[in-house]
PDB file of C-alpha atoms in Angstrom:
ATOM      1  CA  UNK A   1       0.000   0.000   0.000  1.00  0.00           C
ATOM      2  CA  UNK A   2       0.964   3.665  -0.377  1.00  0.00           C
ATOM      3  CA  UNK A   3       1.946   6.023   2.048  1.00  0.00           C
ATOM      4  CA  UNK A   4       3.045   9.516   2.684  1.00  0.00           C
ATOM      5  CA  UNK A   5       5.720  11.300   5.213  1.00  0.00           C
ATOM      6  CA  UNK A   6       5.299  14.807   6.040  1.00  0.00           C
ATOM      7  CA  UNK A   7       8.004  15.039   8.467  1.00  0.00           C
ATOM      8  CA  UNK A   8       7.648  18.613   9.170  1.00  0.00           C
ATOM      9  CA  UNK A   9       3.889  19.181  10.987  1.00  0.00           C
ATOM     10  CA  UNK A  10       4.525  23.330  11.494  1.00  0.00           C
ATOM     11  CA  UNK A  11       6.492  25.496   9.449  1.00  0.00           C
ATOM     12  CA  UNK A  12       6.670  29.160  10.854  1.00  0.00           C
ATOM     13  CA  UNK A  13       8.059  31.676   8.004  1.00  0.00           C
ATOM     14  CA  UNK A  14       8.499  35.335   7.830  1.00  0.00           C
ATOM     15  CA  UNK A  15       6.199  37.151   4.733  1.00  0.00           C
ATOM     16  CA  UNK A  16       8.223  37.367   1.204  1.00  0.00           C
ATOM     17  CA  UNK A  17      10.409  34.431   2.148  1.00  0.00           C
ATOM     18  CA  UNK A  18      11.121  31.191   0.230  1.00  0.00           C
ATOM     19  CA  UNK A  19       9.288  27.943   1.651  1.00  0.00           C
ATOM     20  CA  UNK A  20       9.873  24.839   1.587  1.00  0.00           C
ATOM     21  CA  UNK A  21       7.485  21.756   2.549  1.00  0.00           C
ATOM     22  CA  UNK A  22       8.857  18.061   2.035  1.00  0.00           C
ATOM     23  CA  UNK A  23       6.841  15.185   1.224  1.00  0.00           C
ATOM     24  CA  UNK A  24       8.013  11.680   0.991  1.00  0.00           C
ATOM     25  CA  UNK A  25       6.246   9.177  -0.539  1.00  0.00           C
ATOM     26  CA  UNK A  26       6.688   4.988  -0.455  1.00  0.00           C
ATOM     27  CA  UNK A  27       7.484   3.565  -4.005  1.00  0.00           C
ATOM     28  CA  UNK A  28       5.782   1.762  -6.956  1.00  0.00           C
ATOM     29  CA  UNK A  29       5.411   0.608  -9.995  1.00  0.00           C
ATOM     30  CA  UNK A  30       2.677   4.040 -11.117  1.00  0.00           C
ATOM     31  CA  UNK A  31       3.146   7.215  -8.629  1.00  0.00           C
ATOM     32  CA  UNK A  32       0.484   9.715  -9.614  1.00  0.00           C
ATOM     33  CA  UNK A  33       1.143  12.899  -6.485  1.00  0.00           C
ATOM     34  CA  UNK A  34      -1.077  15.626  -5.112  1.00  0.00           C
ATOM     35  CA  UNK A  35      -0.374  18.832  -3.292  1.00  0.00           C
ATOM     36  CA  UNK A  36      -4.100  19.898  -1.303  1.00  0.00           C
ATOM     37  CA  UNK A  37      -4.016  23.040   0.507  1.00  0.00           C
ATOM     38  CA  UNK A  38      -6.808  23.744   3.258  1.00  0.00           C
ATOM     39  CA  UNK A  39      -7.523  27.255   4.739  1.00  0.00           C
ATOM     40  CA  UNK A  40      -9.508  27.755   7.904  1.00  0.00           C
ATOM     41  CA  UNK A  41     -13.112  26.547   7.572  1.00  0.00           C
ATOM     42  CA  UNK A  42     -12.709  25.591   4.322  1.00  0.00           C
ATOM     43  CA  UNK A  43     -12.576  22.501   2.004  1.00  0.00           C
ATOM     44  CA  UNK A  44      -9.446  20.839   0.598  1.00  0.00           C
ATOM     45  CA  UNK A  45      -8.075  22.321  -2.796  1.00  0.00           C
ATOM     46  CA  UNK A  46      -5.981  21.203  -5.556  1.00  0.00           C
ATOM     47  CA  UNK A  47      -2.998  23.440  -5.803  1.00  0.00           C
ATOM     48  CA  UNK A  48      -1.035  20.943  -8.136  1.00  0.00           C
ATOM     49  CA  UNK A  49      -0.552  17.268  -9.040  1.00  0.00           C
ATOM     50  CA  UNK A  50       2.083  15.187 -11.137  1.00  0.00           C
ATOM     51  CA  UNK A  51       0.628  12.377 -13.228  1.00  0.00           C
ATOM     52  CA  UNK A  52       3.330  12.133 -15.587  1.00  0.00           C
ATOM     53  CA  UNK A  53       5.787  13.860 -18.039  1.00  0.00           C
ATOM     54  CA  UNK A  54       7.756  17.246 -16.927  1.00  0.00           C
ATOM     55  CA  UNK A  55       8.878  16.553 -13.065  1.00  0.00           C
ATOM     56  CA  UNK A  56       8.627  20.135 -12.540  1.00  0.00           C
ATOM     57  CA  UNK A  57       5.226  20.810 -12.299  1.00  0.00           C
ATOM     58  CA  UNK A  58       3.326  24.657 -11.562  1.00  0.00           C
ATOM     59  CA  UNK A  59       0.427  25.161  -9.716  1.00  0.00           C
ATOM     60  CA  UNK A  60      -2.062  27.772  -8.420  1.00  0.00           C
ATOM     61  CA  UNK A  61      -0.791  31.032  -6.162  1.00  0.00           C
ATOM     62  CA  UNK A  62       2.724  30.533  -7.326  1.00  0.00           C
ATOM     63  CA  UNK A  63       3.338  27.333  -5.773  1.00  0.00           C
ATOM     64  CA  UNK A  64       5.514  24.628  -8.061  1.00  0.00           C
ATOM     65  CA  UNK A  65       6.722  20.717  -6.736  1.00  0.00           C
ATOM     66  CA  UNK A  66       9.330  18.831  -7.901  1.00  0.00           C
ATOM     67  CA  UNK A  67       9.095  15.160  -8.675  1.00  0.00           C
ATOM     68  CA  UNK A  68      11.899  13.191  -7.988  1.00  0.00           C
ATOM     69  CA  UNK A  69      12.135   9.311  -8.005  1.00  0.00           C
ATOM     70  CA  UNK A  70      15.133   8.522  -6.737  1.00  0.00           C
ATOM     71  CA  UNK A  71      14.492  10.301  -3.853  1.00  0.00           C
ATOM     72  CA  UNK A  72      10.970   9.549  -3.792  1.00  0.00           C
ATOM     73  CA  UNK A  73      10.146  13.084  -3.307  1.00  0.00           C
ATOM     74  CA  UNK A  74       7.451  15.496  -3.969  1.00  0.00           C
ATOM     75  CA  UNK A  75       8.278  18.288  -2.167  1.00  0.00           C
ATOM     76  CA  UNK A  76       6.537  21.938  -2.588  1.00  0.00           C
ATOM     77  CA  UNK A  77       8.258  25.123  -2.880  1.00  0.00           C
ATOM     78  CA  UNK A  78       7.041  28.818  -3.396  1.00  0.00           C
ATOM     79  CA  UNK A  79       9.861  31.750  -3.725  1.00  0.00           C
ATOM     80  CA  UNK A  80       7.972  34.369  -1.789  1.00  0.00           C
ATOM     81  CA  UNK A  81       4.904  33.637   0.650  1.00  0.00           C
ATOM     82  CA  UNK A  82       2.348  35.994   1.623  1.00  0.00           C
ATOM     83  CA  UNK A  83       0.048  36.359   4.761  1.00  0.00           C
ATOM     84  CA  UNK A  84      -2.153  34.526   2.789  1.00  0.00           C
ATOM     85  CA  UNK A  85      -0.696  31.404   2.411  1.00  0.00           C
ATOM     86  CA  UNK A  86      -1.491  30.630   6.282  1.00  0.00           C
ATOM     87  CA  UNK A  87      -2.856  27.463   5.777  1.00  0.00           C
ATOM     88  CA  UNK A  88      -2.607  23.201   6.273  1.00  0.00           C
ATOM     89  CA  UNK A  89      -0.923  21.616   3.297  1.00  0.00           C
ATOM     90  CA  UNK A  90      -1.079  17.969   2.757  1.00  0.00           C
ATOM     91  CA  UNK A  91       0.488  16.084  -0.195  1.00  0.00           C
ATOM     92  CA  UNK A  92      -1.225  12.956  -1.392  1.00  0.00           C
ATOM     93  CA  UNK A  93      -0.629   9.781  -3.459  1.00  0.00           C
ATOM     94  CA  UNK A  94      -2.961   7.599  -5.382  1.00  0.00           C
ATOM     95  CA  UNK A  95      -3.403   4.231  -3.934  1.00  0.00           C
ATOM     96  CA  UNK A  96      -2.450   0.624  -5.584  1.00  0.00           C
ATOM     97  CA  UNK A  97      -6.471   0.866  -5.166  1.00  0.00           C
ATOM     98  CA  UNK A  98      -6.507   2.879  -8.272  1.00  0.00           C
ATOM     99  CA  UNK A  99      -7.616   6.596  -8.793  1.00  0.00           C
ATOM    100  CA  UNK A 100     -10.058   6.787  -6.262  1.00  0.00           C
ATOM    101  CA  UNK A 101      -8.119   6.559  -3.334  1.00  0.00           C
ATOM    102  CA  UNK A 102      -6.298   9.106  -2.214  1.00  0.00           C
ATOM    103  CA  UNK A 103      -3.688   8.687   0.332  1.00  0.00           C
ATOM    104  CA  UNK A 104      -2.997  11.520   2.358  1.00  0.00           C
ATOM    105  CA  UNK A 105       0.100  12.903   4.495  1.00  0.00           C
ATOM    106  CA  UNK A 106      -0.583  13.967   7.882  1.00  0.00           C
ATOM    107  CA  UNK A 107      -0.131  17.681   6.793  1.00  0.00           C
ATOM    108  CA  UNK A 108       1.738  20.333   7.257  1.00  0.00           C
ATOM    109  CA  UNK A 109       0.391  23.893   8.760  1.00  0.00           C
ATOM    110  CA  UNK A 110       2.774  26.943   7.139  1.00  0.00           C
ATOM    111  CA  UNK A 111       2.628  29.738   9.583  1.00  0.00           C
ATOM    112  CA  UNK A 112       3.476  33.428   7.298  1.00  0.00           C
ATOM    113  CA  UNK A 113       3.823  36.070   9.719  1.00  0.00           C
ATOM    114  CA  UNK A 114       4.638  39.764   8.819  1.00  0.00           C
TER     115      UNK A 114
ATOM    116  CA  UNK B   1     -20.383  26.765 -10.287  1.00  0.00           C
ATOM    117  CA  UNK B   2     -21.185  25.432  -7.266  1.00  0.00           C
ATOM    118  CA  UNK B   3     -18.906  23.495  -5.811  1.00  0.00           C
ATOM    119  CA  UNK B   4     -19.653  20.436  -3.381  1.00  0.00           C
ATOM    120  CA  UNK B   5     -21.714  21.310  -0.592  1.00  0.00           C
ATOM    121  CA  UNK B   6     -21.995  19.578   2.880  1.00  0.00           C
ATOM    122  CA  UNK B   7     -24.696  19.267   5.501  1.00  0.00           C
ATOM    123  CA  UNK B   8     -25.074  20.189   7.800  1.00  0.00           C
ATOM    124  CA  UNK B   9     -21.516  21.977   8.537  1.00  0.00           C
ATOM    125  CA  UNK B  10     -21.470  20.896  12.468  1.00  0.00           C
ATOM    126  CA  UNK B  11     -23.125  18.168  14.118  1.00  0.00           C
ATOM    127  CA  UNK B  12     -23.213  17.335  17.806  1.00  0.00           C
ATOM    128  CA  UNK B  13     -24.664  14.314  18.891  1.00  0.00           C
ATOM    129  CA  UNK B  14     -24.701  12.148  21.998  1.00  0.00           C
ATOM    130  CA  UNK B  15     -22.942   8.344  22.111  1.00  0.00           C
ATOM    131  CA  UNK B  16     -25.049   5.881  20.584  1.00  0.00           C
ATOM    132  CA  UNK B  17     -27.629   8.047  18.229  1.00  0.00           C
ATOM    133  CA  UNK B  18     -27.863   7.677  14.836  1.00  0.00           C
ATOM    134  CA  UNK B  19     -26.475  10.067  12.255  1.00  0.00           C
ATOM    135  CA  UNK B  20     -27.171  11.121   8.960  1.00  0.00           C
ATOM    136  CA  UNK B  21     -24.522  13.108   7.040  1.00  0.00           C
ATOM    137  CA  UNK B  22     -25.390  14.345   3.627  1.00  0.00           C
ATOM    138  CA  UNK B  23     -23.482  15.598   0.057  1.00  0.00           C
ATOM    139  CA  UNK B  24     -24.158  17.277  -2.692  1.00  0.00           C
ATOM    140  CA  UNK B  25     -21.544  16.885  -5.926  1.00  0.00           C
ATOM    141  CA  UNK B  26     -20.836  19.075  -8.152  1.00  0.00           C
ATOM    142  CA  UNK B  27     -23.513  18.880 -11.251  1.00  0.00           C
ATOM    143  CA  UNK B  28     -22.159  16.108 -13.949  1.00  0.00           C
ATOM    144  CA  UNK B  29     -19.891  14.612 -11.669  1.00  0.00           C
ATOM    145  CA  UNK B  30     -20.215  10.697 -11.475  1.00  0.00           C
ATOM    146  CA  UNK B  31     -17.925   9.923  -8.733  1.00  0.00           C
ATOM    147  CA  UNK B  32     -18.042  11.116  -5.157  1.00  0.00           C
ATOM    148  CA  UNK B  33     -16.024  10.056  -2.385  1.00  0.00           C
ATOM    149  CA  UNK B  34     -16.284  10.095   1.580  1.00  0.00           C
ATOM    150  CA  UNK B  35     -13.559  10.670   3.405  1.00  0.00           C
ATOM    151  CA  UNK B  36     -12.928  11.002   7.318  1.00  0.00           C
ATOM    152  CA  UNK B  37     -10.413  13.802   8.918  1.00  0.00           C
ATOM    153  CA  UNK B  38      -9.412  12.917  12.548  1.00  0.00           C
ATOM    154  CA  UNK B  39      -7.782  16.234  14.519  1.00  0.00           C
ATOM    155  CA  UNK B  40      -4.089  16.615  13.076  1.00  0.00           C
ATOM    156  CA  UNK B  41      -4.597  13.726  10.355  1.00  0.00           C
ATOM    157  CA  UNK B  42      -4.825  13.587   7.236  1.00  0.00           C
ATOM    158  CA  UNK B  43      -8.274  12.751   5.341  1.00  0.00           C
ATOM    159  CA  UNK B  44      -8.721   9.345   5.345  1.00  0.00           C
ATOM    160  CA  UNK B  45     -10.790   7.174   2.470  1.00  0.00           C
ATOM    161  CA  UNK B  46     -13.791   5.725   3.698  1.00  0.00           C
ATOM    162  CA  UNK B  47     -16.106   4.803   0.148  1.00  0.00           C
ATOM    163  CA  UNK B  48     -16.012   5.419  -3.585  1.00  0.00           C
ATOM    164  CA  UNK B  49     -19.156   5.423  -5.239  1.00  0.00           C
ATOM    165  CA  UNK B  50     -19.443   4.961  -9.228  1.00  0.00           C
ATOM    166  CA  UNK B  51     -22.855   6.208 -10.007  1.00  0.00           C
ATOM    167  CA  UNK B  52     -25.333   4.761  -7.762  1.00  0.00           C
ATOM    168  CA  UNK B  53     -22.889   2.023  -6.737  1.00  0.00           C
ATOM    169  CA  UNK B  54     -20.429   1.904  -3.961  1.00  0.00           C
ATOM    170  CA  UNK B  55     -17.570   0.748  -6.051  1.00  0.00           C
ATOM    171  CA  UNK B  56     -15.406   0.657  -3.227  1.00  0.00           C
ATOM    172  CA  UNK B  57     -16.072   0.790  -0.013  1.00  0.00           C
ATOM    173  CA  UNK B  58     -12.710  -1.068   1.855  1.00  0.00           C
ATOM    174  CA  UNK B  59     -12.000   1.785   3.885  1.00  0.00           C
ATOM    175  CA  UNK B  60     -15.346   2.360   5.971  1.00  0.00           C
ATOM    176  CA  UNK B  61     -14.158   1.208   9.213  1.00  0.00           C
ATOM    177  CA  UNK B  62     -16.683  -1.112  10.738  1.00  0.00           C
ATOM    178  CA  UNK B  63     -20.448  -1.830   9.611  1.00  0.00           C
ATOM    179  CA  UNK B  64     -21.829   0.306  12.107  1.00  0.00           C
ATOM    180  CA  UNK B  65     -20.908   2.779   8.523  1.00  0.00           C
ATOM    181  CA  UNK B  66     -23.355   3.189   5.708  1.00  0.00           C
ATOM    182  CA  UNK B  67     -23.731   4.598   2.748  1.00  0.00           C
ATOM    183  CA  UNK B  68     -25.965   5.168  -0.010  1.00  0.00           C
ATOM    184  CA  UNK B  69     -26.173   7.765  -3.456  1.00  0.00           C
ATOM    185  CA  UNK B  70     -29.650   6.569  -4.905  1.00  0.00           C
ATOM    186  CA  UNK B  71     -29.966   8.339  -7.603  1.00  0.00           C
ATOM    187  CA  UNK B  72     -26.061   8.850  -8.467  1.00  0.00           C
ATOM    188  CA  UNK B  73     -26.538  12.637  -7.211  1.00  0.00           C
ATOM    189  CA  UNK B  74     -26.776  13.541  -3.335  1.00  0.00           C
ATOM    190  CA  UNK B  75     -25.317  11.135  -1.447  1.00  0.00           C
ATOM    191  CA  UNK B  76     -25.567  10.588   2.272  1.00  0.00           C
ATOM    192  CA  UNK B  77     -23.285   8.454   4.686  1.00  0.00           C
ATOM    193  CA  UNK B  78     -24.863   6.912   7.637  1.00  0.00           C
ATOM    194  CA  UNK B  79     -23.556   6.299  11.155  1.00  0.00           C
ATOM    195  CA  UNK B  80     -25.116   3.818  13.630  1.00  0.00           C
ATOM    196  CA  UNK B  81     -24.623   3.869  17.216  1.00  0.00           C
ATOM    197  CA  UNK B  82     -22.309   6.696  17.370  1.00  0.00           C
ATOM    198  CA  UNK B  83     -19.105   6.281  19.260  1.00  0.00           C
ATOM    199  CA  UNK B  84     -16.955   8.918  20.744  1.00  0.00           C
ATOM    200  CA  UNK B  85     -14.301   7.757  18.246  1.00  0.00           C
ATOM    201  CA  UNK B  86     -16.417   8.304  15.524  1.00  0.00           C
ATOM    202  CA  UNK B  87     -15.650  12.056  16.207  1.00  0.00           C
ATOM    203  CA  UNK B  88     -13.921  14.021  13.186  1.00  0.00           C
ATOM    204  CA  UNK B  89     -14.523  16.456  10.268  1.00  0.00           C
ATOM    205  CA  UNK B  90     -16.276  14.468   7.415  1.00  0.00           C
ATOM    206  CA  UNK B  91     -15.104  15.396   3.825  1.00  0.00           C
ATOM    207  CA  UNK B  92     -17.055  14.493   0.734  1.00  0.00           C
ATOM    208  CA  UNK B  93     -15.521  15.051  -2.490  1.00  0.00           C
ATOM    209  CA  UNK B  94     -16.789  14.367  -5.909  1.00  0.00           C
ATOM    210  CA  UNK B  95     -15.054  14.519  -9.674  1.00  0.00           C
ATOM    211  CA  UNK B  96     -15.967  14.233 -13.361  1.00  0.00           C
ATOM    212  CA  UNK B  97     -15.020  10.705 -13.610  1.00  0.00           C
ATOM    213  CA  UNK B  98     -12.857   8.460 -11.494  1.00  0.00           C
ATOM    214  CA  UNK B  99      -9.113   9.433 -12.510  1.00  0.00           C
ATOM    215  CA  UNK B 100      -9.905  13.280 -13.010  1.00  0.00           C
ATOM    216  CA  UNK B 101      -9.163  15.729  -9.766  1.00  0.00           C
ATOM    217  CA  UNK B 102     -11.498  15.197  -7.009  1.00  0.00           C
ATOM    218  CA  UNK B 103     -13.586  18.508  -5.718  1.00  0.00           C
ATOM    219  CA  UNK B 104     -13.596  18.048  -1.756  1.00  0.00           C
ATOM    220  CA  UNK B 105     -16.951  19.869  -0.101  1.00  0.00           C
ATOM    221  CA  UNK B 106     -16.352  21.648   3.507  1.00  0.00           C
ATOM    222  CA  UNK B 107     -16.965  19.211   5.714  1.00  0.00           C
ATOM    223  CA  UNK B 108     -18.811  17.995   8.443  1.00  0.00           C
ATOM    224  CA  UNK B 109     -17.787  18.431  12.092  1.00  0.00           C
ATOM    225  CA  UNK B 110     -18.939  15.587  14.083  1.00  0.00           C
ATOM    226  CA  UNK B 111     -18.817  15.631  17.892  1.00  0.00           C
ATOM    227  CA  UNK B 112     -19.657  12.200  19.826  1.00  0.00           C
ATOM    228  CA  UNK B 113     -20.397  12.922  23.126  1.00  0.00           C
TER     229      UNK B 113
END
């Protein structure tokens, strides 16, 4: 079965600084990987995914994730934060199940203060 | 468009009621998915339905867990004699067909008592 590591459950940052938030991932044979992002009170939202092709992939509000398989890696990265990014972000993998599980991480909460 | 919508938002009930926790996809979608958020996890899967049928349903924990989508809109996800584990946020989530991105709703707060 498939499984994700968020190692890192806060991460405080100061506004218009790079982040950083790791995700590992256990191999196999198809990895298809999912950033969510979830702000207060609200439901989860896509903010990027890698099914296949460029490992490099660019989502929503700036955000990008590399894929990397030797490392079994997904981690997310955004050059600047705002305020606004205050949120839980969990990265997620599809299951051996097939597409309709989604396996999430145990999340990560990025703290931007000013 | 509207997006998936949950009801009702917050639920408190006492230990061993029954509950009744309802979602509405997003219009077209076929699949829609139930998922349960304990504090500081991650959503976990709980049933994938297909349509009207529950094309997967491994991950609802015990059968005291039920549910149904009768007319492959509005689905609702039962819970028999509510324990105080059974406490979490609720997350329904619905897409255009199985392997496209899944839309998750708000959620539904559920306190056991």
């Amino acid at each position: 079965a498939q499984s994700v590591t968020q190692l890192d459950s806060q991460v405080p940052v100061f506004e218009e600084a790079p982040v950083e938030l790791r995700c590992n991932y256990s191999s196999s044979v198809s990895v298809y990987l999912f950033w969510y992002v979830q702000y207060p009170n609200q439901g989860l939202q896509l903010l990027l995914k890698y099914l296949s092709g460029s490992t490099l992939v660019k989502g929503i509000n700036g955000f990008e994730a590399e894929f990397n398989k030797s490392q079994t890696s997904f981690h997310l990265r955004k050059p600047s934060v705002h305020i606004s990014d205050t949120a839980e972000y969990f990265c997620a993998v599809i299951s051996d199940g097939g597409f309709q599980k989604l396996v999430f991480g145990t999340g990560t909460r990025l703290l931007v203060s000013p | 468009g509207a997006g998936v919508s949950q009801t009702p938002s917050n639920k408190v009930t006492e230990k061993g009621k029954y509950v009744e926790l309802r979602c509405d996809p997003i219009s077209g979608h076929t699949a829609l998915y139930w998922y349960r958020q304990s504090l500081g996890q991650g959503p976990e899967f709980l049933i994938y339905f297909q349509g009207t049928g529950a094309a997967d349903d491994s991950g609802l924990p015990n059968d005291r867990f039920f549910a149904v989508r009768p007319e492959g809109s509005v689905s609702t996800l039962k819970i028999q004699r509510t324990e105080r584990g059974d406490s979490a946020v609720y997350l329904c989530a619905s897409s255009y067909r199985r392997e496209e991105t899944q839309y998750f709703g708000p959620g539904t707060r559920l306190l056991v008592l």
